[in-house]
Short mmCIF file of C-alpha atoms in Angstrom, two decimals:
data_model
loop_
_atom_site.label_atom_id
_atom_site.label_comp_id
_atom_site.label_asym_id
_atom_site.label_seq_id
_atom_site.Cartn_x
_atom_site.Cartn_y
_atom_site.Cartn_z
CA SER N 1142 191.37 8.92 114.35
CA GLN N 1143 188.87 10.25 116.82
CA THR N 1144 185.78 8.33 117.83
CA ILE N 1145 182.92 9.05 120.18
CA HIS N 1146 181.04 6.41 122.13
CA GLN N 1147 177.66 6.95 123.70
CA TRP N 1148 175.59 4.43 125.65
CA PRO N 1149 173.10 2.99 126.06
CA ALA N 1150 171.46 3.26 122.64
CA THR N 1151 167.96 2.96 124.08
CA LEU N 1152 166.60 3.24 127.58
CA VAL N 1153 163.15 2.94 129.14
CA GLN N 1154 162.88 4.30 132.66
CA PRO N 1155 159.95 4.91 135.03
CA VAL N 1156 159.10 8.37 136.26
CA GLY N 1157 161.05 9.22 139.38
CA SER N 1158 163.97 6.92 138.64
CA PRO N 1159 167.55 8.19 138.27
CA LEU N 1160 169.41 8.56 134.99
CA SER N 1161 173.01 8.28 133.92
CA LEU N 1162 174.10 8.54 130.29
CA GLU N 1163 177.76 8.32 129.45
CA CYS N 1164 179.82 9.60 126.59
CA THR N 1165 183.51 9.11 125.92
CA VAL N 1166 185.78 10.39 123.21
CA GLU N 1167 188.91 8.62 121.99
CA GLY N 1168 191.84 9.81 119.96
CA THR N 1169 191.99 13.41 121.12
CA SER N 1170 192.69 15.42 124.22
CA ASN N 1171 190.96 18.37 125.85
CA PRO N 1172 187.93 18.34 123.56
CA ASN N 1173 184.93 20.59 124.04
CA LEU N 1174 182.01 18.31 124.94
CA TYR N 1175 178.28 18.87 124.48
CA TRP N 1176 174.94 17.30 125.39
CA TYR N 1177 172.00 18.00 123.06
CA ARG N 1178 168.42 16.84 123.27
CA GLN N 1179 166.08 16.30 120.36
CA ALA N 1180 162.45 16.09 121.46
CA ALA N 1181 159.59 14.90 119.25
CA GLY N 1182 159.86 16.88 116.06
CA ARG N 1183 163.19 18.00 114.75
CA GLY N 1184 164.86 20.72 116.78
CA LEU N 1185 168.11 20.13 118.65
CA GLN N 1186 168.47 21.90 121.96
CA LEU N 1187 171.84 22.41 123.64
CA LEU N 1188 171.66 21.29 127.27
CA PHE N 1189 175.24 21.46 128.55
CA TYR N 1190 178.73 22.07 127.30
CA SER N 1191 182.16 21.69 128.84
CA VAL N 1192 185.52 23.15 127.85
CA GLY N 1193 187.49 21.21 130.44
CA ILE N 1194 187.45 18.83 133.41
CA GLY N 1195 184.94 19.98 136.01
CA GLN N 1196 183.80 22.92 133.87
CA ILE N 1197 180.12 22.70 132.99
CA SER N 1198 177.92 25.35 131.44
CA SER N 1199 174.17 24.90 131.45
CA GLU N 1200 172.12 26.39 128.67
CA VAL N 1201 168.65 25.51 129.89
CA PRO N 1202 167.48 25.17 133.52
CA GLN N 1203 165.90 21.76 133.94
CA ASN N 1204 165.79 18.46 135.75
CA LEU N 1205 169.16 17.34 134.40
CA SER N 1206 172.79 17.84 135.34
CA ALA N 1207 176.12 17.08 133.69
CA SER N 1208 179.57 16.23 134.91
CA ARG N 1209 182.99 15.82 133.37
CA PRO N 1210 185.08 13.71 135.73
CA GLN N 1211 187.79 13.00 133.17
CA ASP N 1212 189.09 14.81 130.13
CA ARG N 1213 187.27 12.67 127.60
CA GLN N 1214 184.23 11.60 129.63
CA PHE N 1215 180.95 13.45 129.81
CA ILE N 1216 177.99 12.25 131.89
CA LEU N 1217 174.37 13.36 131.82
CA SER N 1218 172.39 12.64 134.97
CA SER N 1219 169.09 13.09 136.70
CA LYS N 1220 168.05 12.24 140.23
CA LYS N 1221 164.38 11.85 139.35
CA LEU N 1222 163.16 11.57 135.78
CA LEU N 1223 160.05 13.35 134.55
CA LEU N 1224 157.85 12.35 131.63
CA SER N 1225 159.05 15.46 129.83
CA ASP N 1226 162.64 14.16 129.93
CA SER N 1227 161.81 11.67 127.18
CA GLY N 1228 163.71 12.33 124.00
CA PHE N 1229 166.79 11.61 121.95
CA TYR N 1230 170.01 12.63 123.69
CA LEU N 1231 173.11 13.28 121.67
CA CYS N 1232 176.65 13.77 122.86
CA ALA N 1233 179.04 15.71 120.68
CA TRP N 1234 182.64 16.87 120.68
CA ARG N 1235 184.92 19.23 118.86
CA LEU N 1236 188.51 20.31 119.25
CA GLY N 1237 189.08 23.28 121.48
CA GLY N 1238 189.36 26.57 119.70
CA HIS N 1239 186.71 28.25 117.69
CA ASN N 1240 187.03 26.99 114.16
CA SER N 1241 186.54 23.25 114.27
CA PRO N 1242 183.61 21.03 113.27
CA LEU N 1243 181.25 19.34 115.72
CA HIS N 1244 180.97 15.55 115.70
CA PHE N 1245 178.07 13.59 117.19
CA GLY N 1246 177.70 10.24 118.87
CA ASN N 1247 174.93 7.85 117.85
CA GLY N 1248 172.54 9.06 120.53
CA THR N 1249 170.44 7.56 123.31
CA ARG N 1250 166.70 7.27 122.88
CA LEU N 1251 165.17 7.73 126.34
CA THR N 1252 161.55 6.91 127.07
CA VAL N 1253 160.20 7.83 130.48
CA THR N 1254 157.05 5.89 131.34
CA GLY B 1024 170.99 34.98 119.81
CA ILE B 1025 171.63 34.08 116.23
CA GLN B 1026 168.64 32.87 114.22
CA VAL B 1027 168.79 30.06 111.65
CA GLU B 1028 166.06 29.43 109.11
CA GLN B 1029 165.99 26.48 106.76
CA SER B 1030 163.85 25.98 103.70
CA PRO B 1031 161.91 24.14 102.55
CA PRO B 1032 160.76 22.36 105.72
CA ASP B 1033 159.74 19.28 103.73
CA LEU B 1034 160.75 18.02 100.33
CA ILE B 1035 159.71 14.96 98.35
CA LEU B 1036 161.84 13.94 95.38
CA GLN B 1037 161.74 11.26 92.77
CA GLU B 1038 164.90 9.19 92.74
CA GLY B 1039 167.42 10.75 90.37
CA ALA B 1040 166.19 14.31 90.82
CA ASN B 1041 168.33 17.23 92.01
CA SER B 1042 167.55 19.55 94.91
CA THR B 1043 168.76 22.66 96.69
CA LEU B 1044 168.32 23.23 100.41
CA ARG B 1045 168.77 26.69 101.86
CA CYS B 1046 169.97 28.00 105.23
CA ASN B 1047 169.67 31.69 106.18
CA PHE B 1048 171.26 33.08 109.31
CA SER B 1049 170.84 36.38 111.07
CA ASP B 1050 174.40 37.36 111.98
CA SER B 1051 178.00 36.79 111.01
CA VAL B 1052 179.28 33.30 111.76
CA ASN B 1053 182.60 31.62 112.50
CA ASN B 1054 181.33 28.12 111.85
CA LEU B 1055 178.67 26.60 109.65
CA GLN B 1056 177.99 22.91 109.29
CA TRP B 1057 175.54 20.78 107.34
CA PHE B 1058 174.40 17.52 108.90
CA HIS B 1059 172.31 14.62 107.68
CA GLN B 1060 170.21 12.79 110.26
CA ASN B 1061 169.40 9.32 108.96
CA PRO B 1062 166.26 7.37 109.90
CA TRP B 1063 168.14 5.78 112.82
CA GLY B 1064 168.84 9.17 114.33
CA GLN B 1065 172.54 9.37 113.56
CA LEU B 1066 173.78 12.86 112.78
CA ILE B 1067 176.38 12.69 110.08
CA ASN B 1068 178.64 15.65 109.45
CA LEU B 1069 178.39 16.51 105.74
CA PHE B 1070 180.28 19.78 105.44
CA TYR B 1071 182.14 22.21 107.62
CA ILE B 1072 181.78 25.30 105.49
CA PRO B 1073 181.90 28.77 107.09
CA SER B 1074 182.58 30.19 103.63
CA GLY B 1075 183.23 29.10 100.07
CA THR B 1076 182.27 25.97 98.20
CA LYS B 1077 182.96 22.31 98.84
CA GLN B 1078 182.00 19.14 97.06
CA ASN B 1079 181.80 15.54 98.20
CA GLY B 1080 180.50 13.16 95.57
CA ARG B 1081 176.89 13.99 94.71
CA LEU B 1082 176.70 16.61 97.44
CA SER B 1083 178.07 20.11 97.40
CA ALA B 1084 177.65 23.18 99.57
CA THR B 1085 178.19 26.89 99.17
CA THR B 1086 178.24 29.49 101.91
CA VAL B 1087 178.11 33.20 101.13
CA ALA B 1088 178.96 34.58 104.54
CA THR B 1089 178.59 38.24 103.53
CA GLU B 1090 175.00 37.59 102.48
CA ARG B 1091 174.30 35.25 105.38
CA TYR B 1092 173.17 32.13 103.63
CA SER B 1093 174.33 28.66 102.70
CA LEU B 1094 173.06 26.19 100.12
CA LEU B 1095 173.28 22.42 100.05
CA TYR B 1096 172.98 20.77 96.64
CA ILE B 1097 172.03 17.14 96.21
CA SER B 1098 172.34 15.75 92.71
CA SER B 1099 170.98 12.47 91.35
CA SER B 1100 169.21 11.80 94.64
CA GLN B 1101 168.98 8.26 96.01
CA THR B 1102 166.61 6.72 98.52
CA THR B 1103 169.49 6.61 101.02
CA ASP B 1104 169.56 10.42 100.94
CA SER B 1105 166.26 10.46 102.82
CA GLY B 1106 166.30 11.95 106.29
CA VAL B 1107 166.53 15.37 107.85
CA TYR B 1108 169.19 17.87 106.81
CA PHE B 1109 170.28 20.37 109.43
CA CYS B 1110 172.22 23.55 109.10
CA ALA B 1111 174.01 24.73 112.24
CA VAL B 1112 175.96 27.93 112.82
CA ARG B 1113 178.15 29.41 115.52
CA GLY B 1114 178.27 33.15 115.95
CA ALA B 1115 181.35 35.11 116.88
CA GLY B 1116 182.29 34.70 120.55
CA SER B 1117 179.97 31.73 121.11
CA TYR B 1118 180.86 28.17 122.10
CA GLN B 1119 177.66 26.63 120.83
CA LEU B 1120 176.15 25.74 117.51
CA THR B 1121 172.62 26.93 116.86
CA PHE B 1122 170.61 24.55 114.73
CA GLY B 1123 167.92 25.26 112.21
CA LYS B 1124 164.74 23.21 112.32
CA GLY B 1125 165.85 21.09 109.41
CA THR B 1126 164.60 20.04 106.00
CA LYS B 1127 162.96 16.63 105.88
CA LEU B 1128 163.83 14.99 102.58
CA SER B 1129 162.00 11.95 101.28
CA VAL B 1130 163.37 10.33 98.12
CA ILE B 1131 160.93 7.93 96.55
CA PRO B 1132 161.86 5.23 94.00
#
């Protein structure tokens, strides 16, 4: 069966420091991968998605970037964190093709101080 | 883009009560999912239901795609049902799910 791993679970970083969050999926190949952010309150905002290695689409211009160096690995990065980058970051995957459900990792709670 | 509206925004239930959560969407969809976000932040996939009716234990969901809405039914609610319930849809030709703002459910003993 497929599983998704996301780490770390929590992270406290100072303003201006770099960021790297990693997500890996097991038990499937060529998944579509997604990074979402949930700020204070409830809404989930799509940040990036990828349909294949090296293919990244950005939904919202911001201080963050994403990379997909391997088929089942998705990385969210920043060179210099801002206070506004604080939030709950969720990685998700689904099988390629249109009609398949989305599955989430457990999330990373990032606090920028 | 497609709009998703969930109601009610907040709901408080006595343990054992039943409830219905609603999701309206503004355009035809290829994908509709209901998620439960528990107090630890985990998003659990409840139903993948672009149309029709499904049941899983005390939970069931119905999507009427032609009328652009979906309902999530919770029967005999338990305190562990507390959390935020999200509806998310994907429109035709889109790679992404658009989420509603959620319904925050609190089940009190």
